[in-house]
Amino acid sequence: MKKDMPALQSLKEKIASTGLKVTQQRLVILQALYENDDHPSAEVVYNHLSNENPSLSLGTVYKTLETLVEKSIIRKVYCADGIKRYDVHIEPHSHLHCQSSHRIIDFSDPALEAMILQYLQDKKIENFEIQDIQLQIQGHIPNPEKRVRIYA
Amino acid sequence: MKKDMPALQSLKEKIASTGLKVTQQRLVILQALYENDDHPSAEVVYNHLSNENPSLSLGTVYKTLETLVEKSIIRKVYCADGIKRYDVHIEPHSHLHCQSSHRIIDFSDPALEAMILQYLQDKKIENFEIQDIQLQIQGHIPNPEKRVRIYA
DNA sequence: ATCGATGCAAAGACTTTGCAGCCAG
DNA sequence: CTGGCTGCAAAGTCTTTGCATCGAT
């Protein structure tokens, strides 16, 4: 799924509305997440930005990403490889994890998510309050040079 | 969900059938995973075992867990916290992730998994071969001292 | 002006690697 | 016996922390 980059103003408002200061670093990091839809780690975000922003430090990228997660502007992706990766999409959705390339592809399907949530609510799990669900679909991309397409 | 510890002989056969040598270390590590149903990391497994097995080394625990994953005897759990955790249950199932305690509770529901798999097959995702699915349910345990119960 | 945010570097946590010696098959 | 496995320690990767300085409000 391709992400639509919001206008700069809208990003500023998103940050400001949480009480955080609107800094240049937070803006470029948030933009980088919209530009790179492969759920980058802190290191990948830093490498992507450091040429254009030589004064940006890796530590700031780490801190900023965690801060944005705390404020629910972005979220962490569940991963099996022990690396923290981030996602600008905070609504419930699924991920296709390619075992060979470690690409993670968004797979948003509101009908599926609604179906699962409904199922879990009917199930009545005692002593557990559900906040969010993420379906991780593990597999393999036979033709890495081609796109992965999802039909409705 | 409580795990049933298989007989020692059955564990030995499980290891041998993959072509791996049946060593004492592999046996105790596999047993530890059955005893600790909270999806422990390598470090946690090591701490759990090192008193009883003073000669066991942390590096061996790391290597063994990865080896067992390669042979599909165990699997990795999808986690948002950047730590590799392991699960003896290799069949498709879900996990309840508690945000406060970082406990991960197994939630096996074959009907749910079948429903999701069927849905995804009907969906026809082009250029992606599904190998496995894991549903991660994120939430909170209001009473940590009580059990989390799931009604059928 | 104020207080939170950044940059830097050092420290810490987590994991892998290389190799000599050991042991299961 | 012999090749795979282990223990050890060192190195590597990933992430956090402390603090002086900077800059958004």
Coordinates of C-alpha atoms (C1' of nucleotides) in Angstrom, one line a residue:
Chain A
M1 CA 0.0 0.0 0.0
K2 CA 1.4 3.4 -1.0
K3 CA 1.3 6.0 1.7
D4 CA 0.1 9.5 1.0
M5 CA 2.5 12.2 2.3
P6 CA 0.4 14.7 4.3
A7 CA 1.1 18.4 3.8
L8 CA 3.8 19.9 6.0
Q9 CA 1.2 21.9 7.9
S10 CA -0.7 18.9 8.8
L11 CA 2.4 17.2 10.1
K12 CA 3.2 20.2 12.2
E13 CA -0.3 20.2 13.7
K14 CA -0.1 16.5 14.3
I15 CA 3.0 17.0 16.4
A16 CA 1.8 20.1 18.1
S17 CA -1.5 18.6 19.1
T18 CA 0.3 16.1 21.4
G19 CA 2.1 18.9 23.3
L20 CA 5.5 18.2 21.7
K21 CA 7.5 21.0 20.2
V22 CA 7.6 21.2 16.5
T23 CA 11.2 20.8 15.6
Q24 CA 12.9 20.4 12.3
Q25 CA 14.2 16.9 13.3
R26 CA 10.8 15.6 14.2
L27 CA 9.4 16.9 10.9
V28 CA 12.0 15.3 8.7
I29 CA 11.9 12.0 10.6
L30 CA 8.1 11.9 10.3
Q31 CA 8.4 12.7 6.6
A32 CA 11.0 10.0 6.1
L33 CA 8.5 7.4 7.5
Y34 CA 5.9 8.5 5.0
E35 CA 8.5 8.3 2.2
N36 CA 9.8 4.9 3.1
D37 CA 6.9 2.5 3.3
D38 CA 9.1 -0.4 4.3
H39 CA 8.8 0.2 8.0
P40 CA 12.3 1.4 8.6
S41 CA 14.4 1.0 11.7
A42 CA 16.0 3.9 13.5
E43 CA 19.3 3.2 11.7
V44 CA 17.6 3.1 8.2
V45 CA 15.8 6.4 8.9
Y46 CA 19.1 8.0 9.9
N47 CA 20.9 6.8 6.8
H48 CA 18.1 8.0 4.7
L49 CA 18.3 11.5 6.2
S50 CA 21.9 12.1 7.2
N51 CA 23.0 13.4 3.7
E52 CA 20.4 16.0 3.6
N53 CA 20.6 16.8 7.3
P54 CA 24.3 16.4 8.3
S55 CA 23.8 17.7 11.8
L56 CA 21.1 15.2 12.6
S57 CA 22.4 12.6 15.1
L58 CA 21.5 8.9 15.4
G59 CA 20.6 9.3 19.0
T60 CA 18.0 11.9 18.2
V61 CA 16.5 9.5 15.6
Y62 CA 16.2 6.8 18.3
K63 CA 14.7 9.2 20.8
T64 CA 12.3 10.9 18.4
L65 CA 10.9 7.6 17.1
E66 CA 10.2 6.4 20.7
T67 CA 8.7 9.8 21.5
L68 CA 6.4 9.6 18.5
V69 CA 5.3 6.1 19.5
E70 CA 4.5 7.3 23.1
K71 CA 2.3 10.0 21.6
S72 CA 0.6 7.6 19.3
I73 CA 1.7 9.5 16.2
I74 CA 3.4 6.3 14.9
R75 CA 3.6 2.7 16.1
K76 CA 6.1 -0.1 16.4
V77 CA 5.8 -3.1 14.0
Y78 CA 5.8 -6.6 15.5
C79 CA 8.9 -8.2 14.1
A80 CA 10.5 -11.6 14.6
D81 CA 14.1 -10.4 13.9
G82 CA 14.7 -8.5 17.1
I83 CA 14.9 -5.1 15.4
K84 CA 12.6 -2.2 16.2
R85 CA 10.8 -1.0 13.1
Y86 CA 8.2 1.8 12.8
D87 CA 5.0 2.5 11.0
V88 CA 3.2 5.8 10.4
H89 CA -0.1 3.9 10.1
I90 CA -1.6 3.7 13.5
E91 CA -5.0 2.2 12.6
P92 CA -5.3 -1.6 12.9
H93 CA -3.8 -3.3 9.8
S94 CA -1.8 -6.3 8.8
H95 CA 1.7 -6.9 7.5
L96 CA 3.2 -9.2 4.9
H97 CA 6.7 -10.2 6.1
C98 CA 9.0 -11.5 3.4
Q99 CA 11.4 -14.1 4.9
S100 CA 14.1 -13.6 2.2
S101 CA 14.2 -9.9 1.8
H102 CA 12.9 -8.8 5.3
R103 CA 10.6 -6.4 3.5
I104 CA 7.4 -5.6 5.4
I105 CA 4.5 -4.7 3.3
D106 CA 1.4 -3.0 4.6
F107 CA -1.8 -4.9 4.0
S108 CA -4.8 -2.9 5.1
D109 CA -8.1 -4.7 5.0
P110 CA -10.8 -3.1 7.2
A111 CA -13.2 -6.0 6.6
L112 CA -10.7 -8.5 7.8
E113 CA -9.7 -6.5 10.8
A114 CA -13.4 -5.9 11.7
M115 CA -14.1 -9.6 11.3
I116 CA -11.2 -10.5 13.7
L117 CA -12.2 -7.9 16.3
Q118 CA -15.8 -9.0 16.2
Y119 CA -14.7 -12.6 16.7
L120 CA -12.5 -11.7 19.7
Q121 CA -15.2 -9.7 21.3
D122 CA -17.7 -12.6 21.1
K123 CA -15.0 -14.8 22.5
K124 CA -14.9 -12.9 25.8
I125 CA -11.4 -13.1 27.1
E126 CA -11.4 -12.7 30.8
N127 CA -8.8 -10.4 32.5
F128 CA -7.5 -8.9 29.2
E129 CA -8.5 -5.6 27.6
I130 CA -7.8 -5.6 23.9
Q131 CA -6.2 -2.3 22.7
D132 CA -5.1 -3.3 19.2
I133 CA -4.6 -6.2 16.9
Q134 CA -2.0 -6.8 14.2
L135 CA -2.0 -9.7 11.9
Q136 CA 1.5 -10.8 10.7
I137 CA 1.5 -12.8 7.5
Q138 CA 4.8 -14.5 7.0
G139 CA 5.9 -15.7 3.6
H140 CA 8.0 -15.2 0.5
I141 CA 8.0 -12.9 -2.6
P142 CA 8.8 -15.2 -5.6
N143 CA 9.6 -12.2 -7.9
P144 CA 11.3 -9.5 -5.8
E145 CA 11.5 -7.2 -8.8
K146 CA 7.8 -7.2 -9.3
R147 CA 5.2 -5.6 -7.1
V148 CA 3.2 -7.5 -4.5
R149 CA -0.4 -6.9 -5.5
I150 CA -3.5 -7.4 -3.4
Y151 CA -6.9 -7.8 -5.0
A152 CA -10.0 -6.6 -3.2
Chain B
M1 CA -2.8 -22.0 27.5
K2 CA -0.7 -24.5 29.5
K3 CA 1.8 -26.4 27.6
D4 CA 2.2 -30.2 28.2
M5 CA 5.7 -31.2 28.6
P6 CA 6.4 -34.1 26.3
A7 CA 8.3 -37.2 27.5
L8 CA 12.1 -37.0 27.3
Q9 CA 12.1 -39.7 24.7
S10 CA 9.8 -37.7 22.5
L11 CA 12.0 -34.7 22.7
K12 CA 15.0 -36.7 21.8
E13 CA 13.2 -38.1 18.7
K14 CA 12.1 -34.6 17.8
I15 CA 15.7 -33.4 17.7
A16 CA 17.1 -36.5 16.1
S17 CA 14.5 -36.5 13.3
T18 CA 15.9 -33.2 12.0
G19 CA 19.4 -34.6 11.7
L20 CA 20.8 -32.7 14.7
K21 CA 22.7 -34.5 17.4
V22 CA 20.9 -35.0 20.6
T23 CA 22.9 -33.2 23.2
Q24 CA 22.2 -32.5 26.8
Q25 CA 22.2 -28.7 26.1
R26 CA 19.6 -29.0 23.4
L27 CA 17.4 -31.2 25.7
V28 CA 17.4 -28.9 28.7
I29 CA 16.9 -25.8 26.5
L30 CA 13.9 -27.4 24.8
Q31 CA 12.5 -28.5 28.2
A32 CA 13.0 -25.0 29.5
L33 CA 10.8 -23.7 26.7
Y34 CA 8.0 -26.1 27.7
E35 CA 8.3 -25.2 31.3
N36 CA 8.3 -21.4 30.7
D37 CA 5.2 -20.6 28.7
D38 CA 6.0 -16.9 28.6
H39 CA 8.0 -17.1 25.4
P40 CA 11.4 -16.5 26.9
S41 CA 14.4 -14.8 25.3
A42 CA 17.8 -16.4 25.1
E43 CA 18.9 -14.5 28.2
V44 CA 15.8 -15.6 30.2
V45 CA 16.3 -19.3 29.2
Y46 CA 20.0 -19.0 30.3
N47 CA 19.1 -17.6 33.7
H48 CA 16.5 -20.2 34.2
L49 CA 19.0 -23.0 33.5
S50 CA 22.4 -21.8 34.6
N51 CA 22.0 -22.8 38.3
E52 CA 21.2 -26.4 37.4
N53 CA 23.6 -26.5 34.5
P54 CA 26.6 -24.4 35.6
S55 CA 28.7 -25.3 32.5
L56 CA 26.0 -24.2 30.1
S57 CA 27.1 -21.0 28.3
L58 CA 25.0 -18.1 27.1
G59 CA 26.4 -18.4 23.6
T60 CA 25.2 -22.0 23.3
V61 CA 21.7 -20.9 24.3
Y62 CA 21.7 -18.3 21.5
K63 CA 23.1 -20.7 19.0
T64 CA 20.8 -23.6 20.0
L65 CA 17.6 -21.5 19.9
E66 CA 18.5 -20.3 16.4
T67 CA 19.3 -23.9 15.3
L68 CA 16.0 -25.1 16.7
V69 CA 14.2 -22.4 14.7
E70 CA 16.0 -23.3 11.5
K71 CA 14.8 -26.9 12.0
S72 CA 11.3 -25.8 12.7
I73 CA 11.3 -27.4 16.2
I74 CA 10.5 -24.0 17.7
R75 CA 9.6 -20.6 16.2
K76 CA 10.3 -16.9 16.9
V77 CA 7.5 -14.8 18.3
Y78 CA 6.7 -11.5 16.6
C79 CA 7.5 -8.8 19.2
A80 CA 7.4 -5.0 19.2
D81 CA 10.2 -4.6 21.8
G82 CA 13.2 -5.6 19.7
I83 CA 14.0 -8.7 21.7
K84 CA 14.0 -12.2 20.2
R85 CA 11.6 -14.5 22.0
Y86 CA 10.8 -18.1 21.3
D87 CA 7.8 -20.4 21.3
V88 CA 7.7 -24.2 21.3
H89 CA 4.3 -24.1 19.6
I90 CA 4.9 -24.1 15.9
E91 CA 1.3 -24.5 14.6
P92 CA -0.4 -21.2 13.7
H93 CA -1.8 -19.5 16.8
S94 CA -2.1 -16.0 18.3
H95 CA -0.6 -14.1 21.2
L96 CA -1.9 -11.8 23.8
H97 CA 0.8 -9.1 24.5
C98 CA 0.4 -7.3 27.8
Q99 CA 1.7 -3.7 27.4
S100 CA 2.5 -3.3 31.1
S101 CA 4.1 -6.6 32.1
H102 CA 5.4 -7.6 28.6
R103 CA 4.0 -11.0 29.2
I104 CA 3.0 -12.9 26.0
I105 CA 0.2 -15.4 26.4
D106 CA -0.6 -18.1 23.9
F107 CA -4.1 -18.0 22.5
S108 CA -4.8 -20.9 20.3
D109 CA -8.0 -20.9 18.4
P110 CA -8.0 -23.1 15.3
A111 CA -11.4 -21.8 14.2
L112 CA -10.0 -18.3 14.1
E113 CA -6.8 -19.2 12.3
A114 CA -8.8 -21.2 9.8
M115 CA -11.1 -18.3 9.2
I116 CA -8.3 -15.9 8.6
L117 CA -6.4 -18.3 6.3
Q118 CA -9.5 -19.0 4.3
Y119 CA -10.1 -15.2 4.0
L120 CA -6.6 -14.6 2.8
Q121 CA -6.7 -17.4 0.2
D122 CA -9.9 -16.0 -1.3
K123 CA -8.2 -12.6 -1.4
K124 CA -5.6 -13.8 -3.8
I125 CA -2.4 -11.9 -3.0
E126 CA -0.3 -11.7 -6.1
N127 CA 3.5 -12.4 -5.9
F128 CA 3.4 -13.5 -2.2
E129 CA 3.3 -17.1 -1.0
I130 CA 1.9 -17.3 2.5
Q131 CA 3.8 -19.6 4.8
D132 CA 2.3 -18.8 8.2
I133 CA 0.2 -16.3 10.0
Q134 CA 0.4 -14.9 13.6
L135 CA -2.2 -12.7 15.1
Q136 CA -0.8 -10.3 17.8
I137 CA -3.4 -9.0 20.2
Q138 CA -2.1 -6.1 22.1
G139 CA -3.7 -5.0 25.4
H140 CA -3.5 -4.9 29.1
I141 CA -4.1 -7.3 32.0
P142 CA -6.1 -5.5 34.7
N143 CA -5.4 -8.0 37.4
P144 CA -1.9 -9.4 36.9
E145 CA -2.2 -11.7 39.9
K146 CA -5.2 -13.4 38.4
R147 CA -5.2 -15.7 35.4
V148 CA -6.2 -14.6 31.9
R149 CA -9.0 -16.9 30.9
I150 CA -10.3 -17.6 27.5
Y151 CA -13.8 -19.0 27.0
A152 CA -14.5 -21.2 24.0
Chain C
dA1 C1' 13.5 33.7 29.2
dT2 C1' 12.4 29.1 30.0
dC3 C1' 12.4 24.4 29.5
dG4 C1' 12.2 20.9 26.5
dA5 C1' 15.0 19.0 22.5
dT6 C1' 19.3 18.1 20.2
dG7 C1' 24.2 16.4 19.4
dC8 C1' 27.8 14.0 20.9
dA9 C1' 30.2 10.4 23.0
dA10 C1' 30.3 7.0 26.2
dA11 C1' 28.1 3.2 28.2
dG12 C1' 24.9 -0.5 28.2
dA13 C1' 22.2 -4.3 26.3
dC14 C1' 21.8 -7.8 23.2
dT15 C1' 23.7 -11.0 19.9
dT16 C1' 27.2 -13.2 16.9
dT17 C1' 31.7 -15.1 15.9
dG18 C1' 36.1 -17.7 16.0
dC19 C1' 38.4 -21.3 17.6
dA20 C1' 40.2 -25.0 20.7
dG21 C1' 38.6 -28.9 22.9
dC22 C1' 34.8 -32.2 23.6
dC23 C1' 31.3 -35.8 22.7
dA24 C1' 27.3 -38.1 20.2
dG25 C1' 26.9 -41.1 16.5
Chain D
dC1 C1' 37.1 -41.7 15.1
dT2 C1' 35.2 -37.7 13.2
dG3 C1' 32.4 -34.0 12.3
dG4 C1' 29.3 -31.5 14.6
dC5 C1' 28.6 -29.1 19.1
dT6 C1' 30.0 -26.5 23.2
dG7 C1' 32.4 -23.1 26.1
dC8 C1' 34.8 -19.1 26.4
dA9 C1' 35.9 -14.6 25.3
dA10 C1' 36.2 -11.1 22.2
dA11 C1' 33.9 -8.4 18.9
dG12 C1' 30.0 -6.6 16.7
dT13 C1' 25.4 -4.6 16.4
dC14 C1' 21.7 -2.1 18.3
dT15 C1' 20.0 1.1 21.7
dT16 C1' 20.1 4.1 25.7
dT17 C1' 21.9 7.7 28.7
dG18 C1' 24.1 12.0 30.6
dC19 C1' 25.1 16.4 29.9
dA20 C1' 26.3 20.8 27.8
dT21 C1' 24.3 23.6 24.3
dC22 C1' 20.6 25.0 21.4
dG23 C1' 16.1 26.7 19.9
dA24 C1' 10.7 26.6 19.9
dT25 C1' 7.3 28.7 22.4

